[in-house]
Coordinates of N, CA and C in Angstrom, one line a residue:
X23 N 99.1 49.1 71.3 CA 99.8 50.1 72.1 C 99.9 51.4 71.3
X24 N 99.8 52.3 72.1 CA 100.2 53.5 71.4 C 101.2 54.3 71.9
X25 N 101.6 55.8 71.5 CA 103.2 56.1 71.3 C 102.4 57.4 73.2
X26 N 102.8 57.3 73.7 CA 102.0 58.3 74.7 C 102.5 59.9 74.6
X27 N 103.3 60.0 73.0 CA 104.2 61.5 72.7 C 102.4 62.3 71.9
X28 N 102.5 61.3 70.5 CA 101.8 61.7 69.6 C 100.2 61.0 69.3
X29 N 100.0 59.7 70.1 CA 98.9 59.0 70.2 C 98.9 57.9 69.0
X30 N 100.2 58.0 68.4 CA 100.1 57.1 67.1 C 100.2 55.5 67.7
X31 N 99.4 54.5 66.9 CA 99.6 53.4 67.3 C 100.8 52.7 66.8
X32 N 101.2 52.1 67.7 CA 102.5 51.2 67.5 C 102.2 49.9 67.7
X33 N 102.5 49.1 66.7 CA 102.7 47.5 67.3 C 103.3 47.3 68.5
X34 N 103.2 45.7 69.3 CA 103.9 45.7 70.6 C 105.3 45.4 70.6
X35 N 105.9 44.8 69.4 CA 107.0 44.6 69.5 C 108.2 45.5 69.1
X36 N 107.6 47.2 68.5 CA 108.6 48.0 68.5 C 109.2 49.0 69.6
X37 N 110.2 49.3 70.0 CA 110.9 50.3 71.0 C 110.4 51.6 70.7
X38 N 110.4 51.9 69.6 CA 110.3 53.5 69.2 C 109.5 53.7 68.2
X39 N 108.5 55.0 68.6 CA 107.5 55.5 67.7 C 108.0 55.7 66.4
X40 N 107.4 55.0 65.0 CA 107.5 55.4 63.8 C 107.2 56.8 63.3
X41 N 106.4 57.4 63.5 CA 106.2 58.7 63.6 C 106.8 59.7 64.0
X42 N 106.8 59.8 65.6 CA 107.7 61.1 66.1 C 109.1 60.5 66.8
X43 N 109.3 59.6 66.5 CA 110.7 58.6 67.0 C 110.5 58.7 68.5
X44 N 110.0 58.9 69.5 CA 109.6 58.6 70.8 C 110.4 57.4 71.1
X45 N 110.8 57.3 72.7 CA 111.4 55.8 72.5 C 109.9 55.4 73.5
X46 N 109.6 53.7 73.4 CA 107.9 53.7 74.3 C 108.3 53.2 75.1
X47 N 107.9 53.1 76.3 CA 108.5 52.4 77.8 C 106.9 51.3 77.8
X48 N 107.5 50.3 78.2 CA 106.7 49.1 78.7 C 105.7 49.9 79.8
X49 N 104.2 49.3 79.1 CA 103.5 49.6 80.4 C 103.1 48.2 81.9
X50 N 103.7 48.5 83.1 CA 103.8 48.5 84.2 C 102.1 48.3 84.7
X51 N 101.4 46.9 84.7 CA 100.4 47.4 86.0 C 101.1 47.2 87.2
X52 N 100.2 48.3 87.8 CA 100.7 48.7 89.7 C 99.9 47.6 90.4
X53 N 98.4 46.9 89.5 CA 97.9 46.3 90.3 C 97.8 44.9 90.6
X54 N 97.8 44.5 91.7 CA 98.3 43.0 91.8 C 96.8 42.5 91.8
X55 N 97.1 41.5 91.4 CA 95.6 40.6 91.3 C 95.3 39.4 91.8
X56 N 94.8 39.3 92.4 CA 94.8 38.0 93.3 C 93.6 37.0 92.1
X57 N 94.2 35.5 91.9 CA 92.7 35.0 91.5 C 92.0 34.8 92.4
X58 N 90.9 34.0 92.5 CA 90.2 32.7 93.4 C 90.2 31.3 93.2
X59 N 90.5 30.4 94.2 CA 90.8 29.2 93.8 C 88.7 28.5 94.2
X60 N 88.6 28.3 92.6 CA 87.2 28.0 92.5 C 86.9 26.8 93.5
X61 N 87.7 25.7 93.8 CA 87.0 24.6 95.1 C 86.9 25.4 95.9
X62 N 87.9 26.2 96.4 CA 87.3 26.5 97.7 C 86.4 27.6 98.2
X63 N 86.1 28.1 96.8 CA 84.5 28.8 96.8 C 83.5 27.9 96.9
X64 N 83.4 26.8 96.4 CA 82.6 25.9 96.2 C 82.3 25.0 97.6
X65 N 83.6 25.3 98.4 CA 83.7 24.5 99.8 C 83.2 25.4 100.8
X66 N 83.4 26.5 100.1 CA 82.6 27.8 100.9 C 81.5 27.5 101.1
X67 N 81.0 27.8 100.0 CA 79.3 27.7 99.6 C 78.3 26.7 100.5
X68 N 79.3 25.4 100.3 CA 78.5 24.2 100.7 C 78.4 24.4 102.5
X69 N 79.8 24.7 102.7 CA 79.8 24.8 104.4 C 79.4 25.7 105.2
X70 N 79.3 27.0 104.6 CA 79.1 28.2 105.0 C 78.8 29.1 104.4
X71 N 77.8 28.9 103.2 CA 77.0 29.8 102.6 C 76.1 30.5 103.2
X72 N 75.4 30.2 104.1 CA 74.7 30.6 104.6 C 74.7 32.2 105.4
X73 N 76.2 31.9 105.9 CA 76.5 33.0 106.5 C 77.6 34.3 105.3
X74 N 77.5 33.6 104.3 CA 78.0 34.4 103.4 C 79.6 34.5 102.9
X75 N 80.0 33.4 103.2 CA 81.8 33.0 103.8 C 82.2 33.4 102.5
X76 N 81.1 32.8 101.0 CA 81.9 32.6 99.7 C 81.4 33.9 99.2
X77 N 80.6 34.8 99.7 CA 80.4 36.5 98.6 C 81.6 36.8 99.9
X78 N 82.3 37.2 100.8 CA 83.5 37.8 101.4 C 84.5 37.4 100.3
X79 N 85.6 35.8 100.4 CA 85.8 35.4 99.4 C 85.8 35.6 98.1
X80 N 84.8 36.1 97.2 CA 84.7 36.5 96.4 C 85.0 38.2 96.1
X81 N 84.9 38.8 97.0 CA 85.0 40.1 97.0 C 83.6 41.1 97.0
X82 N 82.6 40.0 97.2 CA 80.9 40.7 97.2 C 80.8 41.3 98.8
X83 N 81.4 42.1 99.4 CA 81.5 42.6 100.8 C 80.2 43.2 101.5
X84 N 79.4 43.5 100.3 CA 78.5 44.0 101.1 C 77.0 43.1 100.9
X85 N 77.2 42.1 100.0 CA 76.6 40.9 100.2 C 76.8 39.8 100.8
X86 N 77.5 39.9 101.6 CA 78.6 38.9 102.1 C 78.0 39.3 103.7
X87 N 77.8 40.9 104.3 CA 77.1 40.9 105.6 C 75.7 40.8 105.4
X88 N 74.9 41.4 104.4 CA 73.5 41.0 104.2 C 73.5 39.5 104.8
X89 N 73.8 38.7 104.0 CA 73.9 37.2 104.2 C 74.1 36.7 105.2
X90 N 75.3 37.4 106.1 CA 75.1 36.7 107.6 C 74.1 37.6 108.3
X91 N 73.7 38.6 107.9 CA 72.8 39.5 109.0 C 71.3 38.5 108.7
X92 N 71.1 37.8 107.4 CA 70.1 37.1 107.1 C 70.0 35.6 107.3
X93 N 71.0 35.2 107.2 CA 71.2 34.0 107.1 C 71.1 33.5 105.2
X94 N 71.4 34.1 104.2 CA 71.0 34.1 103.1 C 69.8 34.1 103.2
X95 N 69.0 34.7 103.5 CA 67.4 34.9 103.0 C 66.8 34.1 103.1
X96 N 67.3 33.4 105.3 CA 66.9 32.4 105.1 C 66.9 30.5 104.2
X97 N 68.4 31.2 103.6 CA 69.0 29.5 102.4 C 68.5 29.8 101.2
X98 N 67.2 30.4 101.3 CA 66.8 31.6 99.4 C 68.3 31.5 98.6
X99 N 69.0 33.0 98.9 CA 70.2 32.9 98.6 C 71.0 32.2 98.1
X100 N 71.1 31.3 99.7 CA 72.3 30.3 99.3 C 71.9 29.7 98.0
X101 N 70.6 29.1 98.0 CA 70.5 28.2 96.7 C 70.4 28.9 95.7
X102 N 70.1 30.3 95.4 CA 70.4 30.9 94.2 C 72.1 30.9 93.8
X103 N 72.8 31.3 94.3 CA 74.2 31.2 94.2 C 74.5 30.0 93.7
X104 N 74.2 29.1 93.7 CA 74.2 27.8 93.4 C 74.4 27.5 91.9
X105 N 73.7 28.7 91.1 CA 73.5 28.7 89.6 C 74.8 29.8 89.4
X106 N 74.6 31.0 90.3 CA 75.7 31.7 89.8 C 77.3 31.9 90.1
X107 N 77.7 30.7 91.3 CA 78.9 30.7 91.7 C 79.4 30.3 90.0
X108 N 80.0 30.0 88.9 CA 80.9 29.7 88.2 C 80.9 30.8 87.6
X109 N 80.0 31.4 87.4 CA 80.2 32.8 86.3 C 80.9 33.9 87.4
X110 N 80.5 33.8 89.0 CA 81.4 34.9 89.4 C 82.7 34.4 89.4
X111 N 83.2 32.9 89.9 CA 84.0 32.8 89.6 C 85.4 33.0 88.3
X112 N 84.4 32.4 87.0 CA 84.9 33.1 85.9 C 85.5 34.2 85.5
X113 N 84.2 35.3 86.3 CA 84.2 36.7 85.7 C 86.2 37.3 86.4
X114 N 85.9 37.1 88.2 CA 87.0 37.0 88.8 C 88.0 37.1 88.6
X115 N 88.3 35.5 87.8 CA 89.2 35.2 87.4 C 90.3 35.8 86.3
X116 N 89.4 35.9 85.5 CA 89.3 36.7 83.6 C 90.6 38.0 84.1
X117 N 91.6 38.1 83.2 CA 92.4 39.1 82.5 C 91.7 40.9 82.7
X118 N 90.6 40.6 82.1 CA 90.1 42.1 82.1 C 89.2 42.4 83.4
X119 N 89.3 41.9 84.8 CA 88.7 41.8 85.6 C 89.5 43.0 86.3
X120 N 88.3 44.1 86.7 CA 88.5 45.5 87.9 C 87.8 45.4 88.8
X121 N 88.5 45.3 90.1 CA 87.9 45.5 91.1 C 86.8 46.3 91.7

């Protein structure tokens, strides 16, 4: 963390900047985070990949109408996703994850 007066770093568990005595206010995220619950990507995938149910779900939106305007490429797709549903799931999921 740092002091947001003077830029000095502070450990997280002090109140007030050692430096320029600042008092530090808790940072606040604004943003809410939804996870994904990975079966039911996975139940996506299996029942309705095709039409793209699990990139919507996922938050892939504009892969998500390719896919129904395609049918996944024809099931191409679908089976590619096959290898990469856990890592988007992962990625998703993860702490450091921006929309």
């Amino acid at each position: 963390m740092f002091c947001s007066s003077c830029g000095t770093p502070v450990p997280e568990q002090m109140n007030f900047c050692p430096k320029c005595g600042q008092a530090l206010k808790p940072v606040v995220s604004m943003v809410q985070r939804d996870e994904v619950d990975p079966a039911l990507v996975w139940v996506f995938w299996a029942l309705l990949g095709t039409l793209g149910v699990h990139r919507f779900y996922l938050g892939h939106i504009g892969w998500g109408v390719l896919y129904l305007l395609t049918g996944a490429f024809c099931g191409i797709g679908w089976f590619i996703d096959l290898f990469c549903i856990s890592g988007w799931i992962r990625e998703r999921n993860s702490p450091t994850y921006q929309p």
